[in-house]
XYZ file of C-alpha atoms in Angstrom:
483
model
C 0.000 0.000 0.000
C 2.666 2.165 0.694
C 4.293 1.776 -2.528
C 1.233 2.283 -4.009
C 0.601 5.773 -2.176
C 4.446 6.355 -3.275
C 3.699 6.111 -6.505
C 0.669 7.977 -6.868
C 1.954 10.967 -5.650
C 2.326 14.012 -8.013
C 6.130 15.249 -6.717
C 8.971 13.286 -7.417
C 10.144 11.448 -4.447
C 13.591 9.566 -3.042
C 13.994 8.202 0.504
C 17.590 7.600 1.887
C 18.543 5.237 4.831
C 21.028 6.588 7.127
C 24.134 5.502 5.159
C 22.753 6.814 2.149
C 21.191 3.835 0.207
C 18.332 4.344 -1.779
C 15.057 2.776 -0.388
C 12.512 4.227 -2.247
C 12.153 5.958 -5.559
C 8.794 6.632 -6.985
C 6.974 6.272 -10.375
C 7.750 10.515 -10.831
C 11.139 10.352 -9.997
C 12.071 7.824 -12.759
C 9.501 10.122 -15.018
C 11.674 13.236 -14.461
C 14.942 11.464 -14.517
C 14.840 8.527 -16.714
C 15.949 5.821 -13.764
C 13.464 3.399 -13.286
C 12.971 2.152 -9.402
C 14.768 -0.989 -9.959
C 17.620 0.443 -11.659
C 18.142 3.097 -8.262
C 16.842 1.466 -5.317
C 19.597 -0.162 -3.671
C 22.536 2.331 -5.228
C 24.534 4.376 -2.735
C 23.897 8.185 -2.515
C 23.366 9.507 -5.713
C 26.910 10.607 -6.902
C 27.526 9.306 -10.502
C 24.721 8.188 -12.228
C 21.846 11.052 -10.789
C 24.269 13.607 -9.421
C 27.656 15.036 -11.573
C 30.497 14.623 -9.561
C 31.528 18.098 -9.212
C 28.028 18.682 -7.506
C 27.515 16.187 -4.989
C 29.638 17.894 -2.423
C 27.146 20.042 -1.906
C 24.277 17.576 -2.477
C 25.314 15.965 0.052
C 26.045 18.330 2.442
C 22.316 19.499 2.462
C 21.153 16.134 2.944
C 23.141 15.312 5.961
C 21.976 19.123 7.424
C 18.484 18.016 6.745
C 19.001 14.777 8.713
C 20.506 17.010 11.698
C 17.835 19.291 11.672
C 14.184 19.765 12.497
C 11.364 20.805 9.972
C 12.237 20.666 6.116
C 14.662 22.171 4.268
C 14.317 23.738 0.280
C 16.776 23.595 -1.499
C 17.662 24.280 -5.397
C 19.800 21.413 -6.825
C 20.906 20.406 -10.626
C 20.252 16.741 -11.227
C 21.441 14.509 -14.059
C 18.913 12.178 -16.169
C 19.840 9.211 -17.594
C 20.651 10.346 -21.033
C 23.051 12.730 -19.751
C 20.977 15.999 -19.488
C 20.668 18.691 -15.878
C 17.234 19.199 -14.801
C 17.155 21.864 -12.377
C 14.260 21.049 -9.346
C 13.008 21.741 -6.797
C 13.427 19.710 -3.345
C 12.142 19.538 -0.012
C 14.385 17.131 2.630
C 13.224 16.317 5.795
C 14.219 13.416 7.885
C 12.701 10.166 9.220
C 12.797 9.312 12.608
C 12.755 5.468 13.901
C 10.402 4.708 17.350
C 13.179 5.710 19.446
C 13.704 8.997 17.818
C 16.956 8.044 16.394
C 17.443 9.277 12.684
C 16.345 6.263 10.268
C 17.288 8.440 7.084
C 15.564 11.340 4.783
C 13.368 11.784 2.172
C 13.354 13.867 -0.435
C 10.589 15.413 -2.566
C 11.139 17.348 -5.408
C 9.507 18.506 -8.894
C 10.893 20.746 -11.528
C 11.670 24.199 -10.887
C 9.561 25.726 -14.318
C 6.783 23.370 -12.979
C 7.248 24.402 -9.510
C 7.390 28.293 -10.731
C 4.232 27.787 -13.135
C 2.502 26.488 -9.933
C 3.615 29.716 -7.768
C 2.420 31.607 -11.270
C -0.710 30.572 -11.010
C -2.023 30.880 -7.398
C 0.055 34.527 -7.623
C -2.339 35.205 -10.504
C -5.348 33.885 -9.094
C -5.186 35.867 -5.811
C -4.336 39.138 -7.944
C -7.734 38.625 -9.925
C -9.338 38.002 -6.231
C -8.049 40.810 -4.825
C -6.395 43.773 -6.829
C -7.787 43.222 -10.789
C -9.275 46.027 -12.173
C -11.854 43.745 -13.814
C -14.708 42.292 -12.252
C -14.046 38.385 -12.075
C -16.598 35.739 -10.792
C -16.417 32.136 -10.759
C -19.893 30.716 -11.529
C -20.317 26.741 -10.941
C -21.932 23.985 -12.689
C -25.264 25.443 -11.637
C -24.656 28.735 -12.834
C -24.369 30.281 -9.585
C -21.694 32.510 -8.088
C -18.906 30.292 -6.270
C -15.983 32.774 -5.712
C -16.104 36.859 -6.362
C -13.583 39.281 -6.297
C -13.651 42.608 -4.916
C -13.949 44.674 -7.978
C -17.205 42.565 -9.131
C -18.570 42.880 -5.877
C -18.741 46.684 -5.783
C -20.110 46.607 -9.565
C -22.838 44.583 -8.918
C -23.640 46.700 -5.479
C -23.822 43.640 -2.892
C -20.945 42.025 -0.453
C -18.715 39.177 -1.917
C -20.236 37.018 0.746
C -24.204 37.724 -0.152
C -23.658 36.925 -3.944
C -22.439 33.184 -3.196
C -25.138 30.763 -4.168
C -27.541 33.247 -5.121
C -29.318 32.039 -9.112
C -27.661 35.161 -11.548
C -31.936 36.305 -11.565
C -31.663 37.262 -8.458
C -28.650 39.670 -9.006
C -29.867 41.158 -12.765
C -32.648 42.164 -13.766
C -32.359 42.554 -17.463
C -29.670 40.714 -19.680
C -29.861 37.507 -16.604
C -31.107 35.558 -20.382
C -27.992 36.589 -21.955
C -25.660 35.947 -19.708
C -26.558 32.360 -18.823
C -26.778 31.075 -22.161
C -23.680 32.076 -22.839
C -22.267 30.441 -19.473
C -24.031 27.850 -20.568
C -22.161 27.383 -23.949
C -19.017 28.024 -22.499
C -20.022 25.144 -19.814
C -20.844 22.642 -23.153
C -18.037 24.376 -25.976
C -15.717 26.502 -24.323
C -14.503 29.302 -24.424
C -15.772 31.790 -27.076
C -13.227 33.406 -29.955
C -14.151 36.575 -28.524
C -15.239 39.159 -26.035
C -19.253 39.800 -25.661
C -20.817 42.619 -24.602
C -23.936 42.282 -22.419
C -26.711 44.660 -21.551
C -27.800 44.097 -17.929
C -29.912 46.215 -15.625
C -29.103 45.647 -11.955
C -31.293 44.819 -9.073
C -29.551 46.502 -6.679
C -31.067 49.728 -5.199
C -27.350 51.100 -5.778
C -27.090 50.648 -8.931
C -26.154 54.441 -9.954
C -26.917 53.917 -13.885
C -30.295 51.968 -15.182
C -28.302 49.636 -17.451
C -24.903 49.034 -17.681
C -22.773 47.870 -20.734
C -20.168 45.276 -19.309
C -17.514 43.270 -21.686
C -17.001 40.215 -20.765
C -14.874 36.984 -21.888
C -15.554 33.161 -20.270
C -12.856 30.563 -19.691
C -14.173 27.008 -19.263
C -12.616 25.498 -16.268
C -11.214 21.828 -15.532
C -9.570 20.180 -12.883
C -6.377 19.525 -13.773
C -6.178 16.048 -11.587
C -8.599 14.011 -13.348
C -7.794 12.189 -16.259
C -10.253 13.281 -18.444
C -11.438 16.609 -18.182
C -14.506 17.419 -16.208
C -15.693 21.498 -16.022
C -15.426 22.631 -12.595
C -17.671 25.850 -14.284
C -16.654 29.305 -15.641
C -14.707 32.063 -14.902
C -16.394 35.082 -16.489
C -14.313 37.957 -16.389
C -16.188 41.466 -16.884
C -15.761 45.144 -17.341
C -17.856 48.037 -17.262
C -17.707 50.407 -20.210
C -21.442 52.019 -19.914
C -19.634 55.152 -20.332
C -17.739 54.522 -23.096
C -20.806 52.870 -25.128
C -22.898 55.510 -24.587
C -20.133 57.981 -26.123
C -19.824 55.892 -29.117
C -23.376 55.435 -29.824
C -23.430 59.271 -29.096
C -21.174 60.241 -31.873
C -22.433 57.531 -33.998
C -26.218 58.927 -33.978
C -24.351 62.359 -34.705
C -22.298 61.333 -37.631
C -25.700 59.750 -38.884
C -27.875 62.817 -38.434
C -25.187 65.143 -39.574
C -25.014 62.866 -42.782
C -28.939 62.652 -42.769
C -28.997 66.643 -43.047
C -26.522 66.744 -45.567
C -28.389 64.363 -48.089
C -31.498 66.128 -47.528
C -29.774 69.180 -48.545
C -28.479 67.889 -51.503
C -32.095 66.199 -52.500
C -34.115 69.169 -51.629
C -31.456 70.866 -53.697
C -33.388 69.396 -57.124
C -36.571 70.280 -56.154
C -38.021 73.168 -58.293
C -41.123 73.811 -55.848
C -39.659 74.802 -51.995
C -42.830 73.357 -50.264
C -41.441 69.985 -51.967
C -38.117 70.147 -50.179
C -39.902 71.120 -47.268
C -41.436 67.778 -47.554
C -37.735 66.432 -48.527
C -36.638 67.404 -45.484
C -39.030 65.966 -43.274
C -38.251 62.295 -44.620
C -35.296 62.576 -44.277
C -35.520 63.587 -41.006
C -37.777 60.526 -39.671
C -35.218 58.310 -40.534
C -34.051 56.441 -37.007
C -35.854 59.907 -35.798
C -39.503 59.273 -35.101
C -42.788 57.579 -36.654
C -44.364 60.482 -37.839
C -44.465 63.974 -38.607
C -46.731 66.906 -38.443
C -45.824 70.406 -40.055
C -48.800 73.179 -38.522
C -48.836 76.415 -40.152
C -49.769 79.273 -38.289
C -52.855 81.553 -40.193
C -52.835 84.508 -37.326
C -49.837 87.020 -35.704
C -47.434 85.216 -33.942
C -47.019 86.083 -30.603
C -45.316 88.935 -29.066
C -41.743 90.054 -29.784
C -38.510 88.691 -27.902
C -38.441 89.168 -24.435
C -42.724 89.659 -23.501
C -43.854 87.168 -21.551
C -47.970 86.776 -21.925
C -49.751 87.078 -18.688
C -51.198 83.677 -18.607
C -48.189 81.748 -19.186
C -47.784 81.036 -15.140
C -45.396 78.510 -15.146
C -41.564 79.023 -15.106
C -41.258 79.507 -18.871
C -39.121 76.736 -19.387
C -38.099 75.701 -22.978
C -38.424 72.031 -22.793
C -40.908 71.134 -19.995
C -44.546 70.570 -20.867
C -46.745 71.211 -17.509
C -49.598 69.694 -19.016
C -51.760 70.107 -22.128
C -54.951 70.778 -20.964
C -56.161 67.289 -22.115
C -55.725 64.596 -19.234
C -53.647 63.736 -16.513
C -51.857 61.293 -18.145
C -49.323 63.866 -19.595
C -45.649 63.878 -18.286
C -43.252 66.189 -18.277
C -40.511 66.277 -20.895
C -37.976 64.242 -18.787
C -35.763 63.950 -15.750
C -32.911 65.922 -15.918
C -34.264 68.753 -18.230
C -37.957 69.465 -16.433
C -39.401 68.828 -13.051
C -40.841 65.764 -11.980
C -44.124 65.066 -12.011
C -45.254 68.601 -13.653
C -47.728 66.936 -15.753
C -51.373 67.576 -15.186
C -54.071 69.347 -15.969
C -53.061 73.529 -17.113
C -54.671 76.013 -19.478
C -58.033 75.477 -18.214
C -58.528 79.311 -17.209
C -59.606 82.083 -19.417
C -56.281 83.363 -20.013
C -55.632 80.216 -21.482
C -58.374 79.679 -24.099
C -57.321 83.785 -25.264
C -53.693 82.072 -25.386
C -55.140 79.987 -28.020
C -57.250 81.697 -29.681
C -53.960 83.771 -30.879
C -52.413 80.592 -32.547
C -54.915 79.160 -35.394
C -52.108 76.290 -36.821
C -53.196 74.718 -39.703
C -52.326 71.402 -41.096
C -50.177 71.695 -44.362
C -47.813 68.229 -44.529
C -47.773 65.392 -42.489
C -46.237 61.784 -42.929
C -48.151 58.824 -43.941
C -50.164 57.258 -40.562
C -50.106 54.152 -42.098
C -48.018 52.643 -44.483
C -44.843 54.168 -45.201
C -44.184 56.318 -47.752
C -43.207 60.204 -48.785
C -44.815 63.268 -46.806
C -47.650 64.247 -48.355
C -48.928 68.139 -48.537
C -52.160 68.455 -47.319
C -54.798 70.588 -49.269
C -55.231 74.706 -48.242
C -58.629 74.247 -46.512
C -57.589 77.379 -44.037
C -59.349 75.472 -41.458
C -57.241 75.131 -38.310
C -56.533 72.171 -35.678
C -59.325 72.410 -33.180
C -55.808 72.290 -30.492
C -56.613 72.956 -26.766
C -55.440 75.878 -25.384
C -52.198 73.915 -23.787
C -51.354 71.392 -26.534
C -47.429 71.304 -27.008
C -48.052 72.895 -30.492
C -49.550 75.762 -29.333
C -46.894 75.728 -26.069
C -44.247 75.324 -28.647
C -45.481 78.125 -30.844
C -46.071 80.513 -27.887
C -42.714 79.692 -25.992
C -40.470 79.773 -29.308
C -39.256 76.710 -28.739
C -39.502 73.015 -28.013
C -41.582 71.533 -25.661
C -41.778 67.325 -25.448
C -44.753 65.316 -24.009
C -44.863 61.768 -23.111
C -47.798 59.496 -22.396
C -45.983 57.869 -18.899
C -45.420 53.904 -18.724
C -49.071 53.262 -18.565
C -50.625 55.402 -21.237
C -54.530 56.474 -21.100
C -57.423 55.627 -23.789
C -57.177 57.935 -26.339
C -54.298 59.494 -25.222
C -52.708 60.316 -28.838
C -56.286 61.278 -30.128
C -57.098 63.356 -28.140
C -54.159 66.061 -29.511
C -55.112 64.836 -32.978
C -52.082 62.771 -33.206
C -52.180 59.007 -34.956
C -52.924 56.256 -33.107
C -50.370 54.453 -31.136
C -48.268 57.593 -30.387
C -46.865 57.816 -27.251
C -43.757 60.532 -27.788
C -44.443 64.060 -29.149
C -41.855 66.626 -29.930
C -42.753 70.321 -30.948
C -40.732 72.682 -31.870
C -41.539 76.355 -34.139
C -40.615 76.743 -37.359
C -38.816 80.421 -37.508
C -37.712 82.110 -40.367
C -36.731 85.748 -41.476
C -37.536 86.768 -37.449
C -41.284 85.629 -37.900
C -43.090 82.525 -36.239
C -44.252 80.384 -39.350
C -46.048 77.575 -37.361
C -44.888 73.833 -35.413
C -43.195 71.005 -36.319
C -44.179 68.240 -34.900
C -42.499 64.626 -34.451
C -43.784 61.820 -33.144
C -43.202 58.407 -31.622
C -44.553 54.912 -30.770
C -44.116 52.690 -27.509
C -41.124 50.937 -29.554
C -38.945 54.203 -29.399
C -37.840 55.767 -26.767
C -38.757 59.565 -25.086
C -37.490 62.219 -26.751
C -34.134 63.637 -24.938
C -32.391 67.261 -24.743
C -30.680 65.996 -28.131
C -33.223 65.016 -29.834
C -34.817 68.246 -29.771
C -31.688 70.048 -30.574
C -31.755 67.944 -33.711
C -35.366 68.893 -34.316
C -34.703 72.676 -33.952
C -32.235 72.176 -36.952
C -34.470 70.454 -39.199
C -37.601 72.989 -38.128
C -35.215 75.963 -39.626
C -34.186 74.248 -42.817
C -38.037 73.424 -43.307
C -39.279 77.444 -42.220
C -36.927 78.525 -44.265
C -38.401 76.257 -47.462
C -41.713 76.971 -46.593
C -41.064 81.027 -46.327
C -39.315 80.827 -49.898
C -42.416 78.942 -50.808
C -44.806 81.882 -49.851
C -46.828 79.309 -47.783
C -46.924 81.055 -44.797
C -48.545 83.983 -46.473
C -51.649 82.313 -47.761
């Protein structure tokens, strides 16, 4: 049994009796070194055949001190394999003791120093990811649930390394939890992927600072390196956040896009001999990855006062982006977030201030997209008859405040919600903004959106204040404001 035990061992091992002979001399000795155990059990020391001559002095010398001496000793010696060559390893000498305590010999275990040094490598390694890696690093099991976090993944996800262990991933994520264990999964049946994924994922942790979170991430399938055929112990996944860095690059991406968007319906409305055509031009070209629809209101009556008068009825704080309610229904919300106050939406407008407010803006419909299939803007014929528009729809807010005001229908929107501004079914996003042009108020430009796009942002209406002036000022040339 003994032998057995001897042999199964993964270091190299060679016991001495006191005058040196060799007793025992495992299977991973003779692997390293080329002697099998019949061919050095029974030799003296090791001088000649396993040991050059011109280094056993020393050899030996560290033997007998380990024989003296309590504990075990490390020490660094060259060795000599059969066919001639040094392998440096590493040993560890310690000595055997009879029942009396008297010194029966040593034994000595050593391995290869690269092996031993790849060994140090990797437990070096694998307490730096555990402990000082800039990347988050979690090892998730068979079962696809957190066995061993590191300190950096731990603060990302918002919870203690100790309260993610054994928790399922759903319990963590919130959106993306889908995502992320098929590909664990895959990595669990095929290994490793050829590359880095990026994942989408919306924490569940109230400190979670951004909604979702973009974090790249690459799996390693892993195995235990003592059984002979290799069985996954799970996955590390290895992950970094780069929300910020997405969101720039989608940022300048939807730039570059819109930029090139105004530029081609510059050079299209270029070719077209009748200005209330490129009008139209420009409107296409504008709902492209922009909205669903839009609306183009011409204004029939004087615009409102000059620069810098405020009308008496307009009570609230004359904000250019925040709609404080049309005057329709209480499911209104303001224009978003960061740019109005919460919860402004309501019912506003209702006095008699209000209705005089908009009885000074008659808009009247003159080009509008397609509701239903897609297709070019079509102008509308010159009935003269305006939009019956309450008194505080965002048209008439836009026209009166010079400038855009947004609207949203919330997360639950009401029946009749979009008809009830006139507005095409299914909209749930509206964006007005005023067409200006030669220092006069032409009418509103309207965009709109369905539940599949998000609200309209700060951006977004920058964008639609530069299309509104490219269309006023094809409209103006057109002499359709006049009429």
């Amino acid at each position: 049994m003994l032998a057995a035990l001897l042999d199964g061992m993964d270091a190299a091992l060679v016991a001495f009796a006191a005058d040196g002979t060799v007793t025992h001399w495992n299977h991973e000795a003779a692997r390293i070194l080329g002697w099998t155990t019949e061919e050095a059990v029974g030799r003296t020391g090791l001088t000649g055949w396993a040991v050059r001559v011109e280094d056993a002095d020393g050899i030996e010398a560290a033997l007998a001190a380990a024989m003296r001496s309590p504990g075990r000793q490390v020490h660094e010696f060259a060795l000599l394999t059969k066919d001639g060559h040094r392998v440096l390893v590493r040993t560890q000498s310690s000595a055997v003791r009879g029942p009396g305590g008297r010194v029966a010999g040593v034994y000595c275990a050593f391995s290869e120093v690269h092996t031993q040094i790849d060994l140090e490598r990797s437990i070096a390694l694998s307490e730096a990811l555990f402990e000082d890696a800039s990347w988050g690093v979690v090892l998730v099991d068979a079962d696809l649930r957190p066995a061993v976090v590191n300190a950096h993944a731990a603060r990302t996800l918002g919870v203690g390394r100790t309260a993610l262990l054994g928790r399922p991933l759903g319990e963590l994520l919130v959106q993306g939890v889908e995502e992320l264990e098929c590909a664990l999964q895959h990595v669990l049946a095929e290994g490793a992927p050829p590359a880095v994924a990026e994942l989408w994922v919306t924490l569940r942790s109230e400190e979670a600072e951004l909604p979702r979170r973009c974090w790249r991430s690459g799996f390693v399938r892993l195995a235990s390196p003592l059984a002979e055929e290799p069985v996954p112990l799970g996955v590390a996944w290895l992950f970094q956040d780069i929300t910020e860095a997405k969101r720039t690059e989608q940022e300048n991406s939807l730039l570059r896009f819109r930029a090139r968007q105004l530029h081609r319906a510059g050079r299209a409305a270029a070719e077209c001999p009748d200005p209330a055509e490129a009008a139209a031009v420009h409107l296409d070209f504008a709902l492209a990855g922009f909205a669903d629809h839009g609306l183009v209101d011409l204004a029939t009556r004087p615009g409102p006062a000059p620069y810098g008068a405020v009308p008496d009825d307009l009570t609230d704080d004359g904000g250019w982006d925040v709609d404080p309610g049309d005057g329709i229904g209480r499911s209104d919300v303001a224009a978003g977030g960061e740019d109005g106050p919460a919860g402004a939406g309501g019912e506003a407008g209702t006095g008699g201030g209000g209705a005089a407010a908009g009885a000074e803006c008659a808009l009247v419909r003159t080009l509008a997209s397609p509701a239903g299939s897609p297709g070019p803007s079509e102008a509308l014929s010159a009935t003269g008859i305006p939009m019956p528009y309450a008194s505080g729809h965002p048209a008439v807010q836009a026209y009166r405040r010079r400038g855009p005001v947004r609207t949203s229908a919330g997360a639950a929107p009401a029946e009749g919600w979009a008809a009830a501004r006139r507005w095409p079914d299914g909209t749930v996003h509206g964006l007005c903004t005023v067409l200006r042009s030669r220092g006069r108020t032409l009418g509103v430009l309207t965009f709109l959106r369905s539940p599949a796009r998000r609200p309209f942002d700060r951006a977004d209406a920058d964008y639609a204040e530069e299309v509104a002036a490219r269309i006023a000022t094809a409209l103006d040339l057109s002499g359709a404001a006049s009429r």
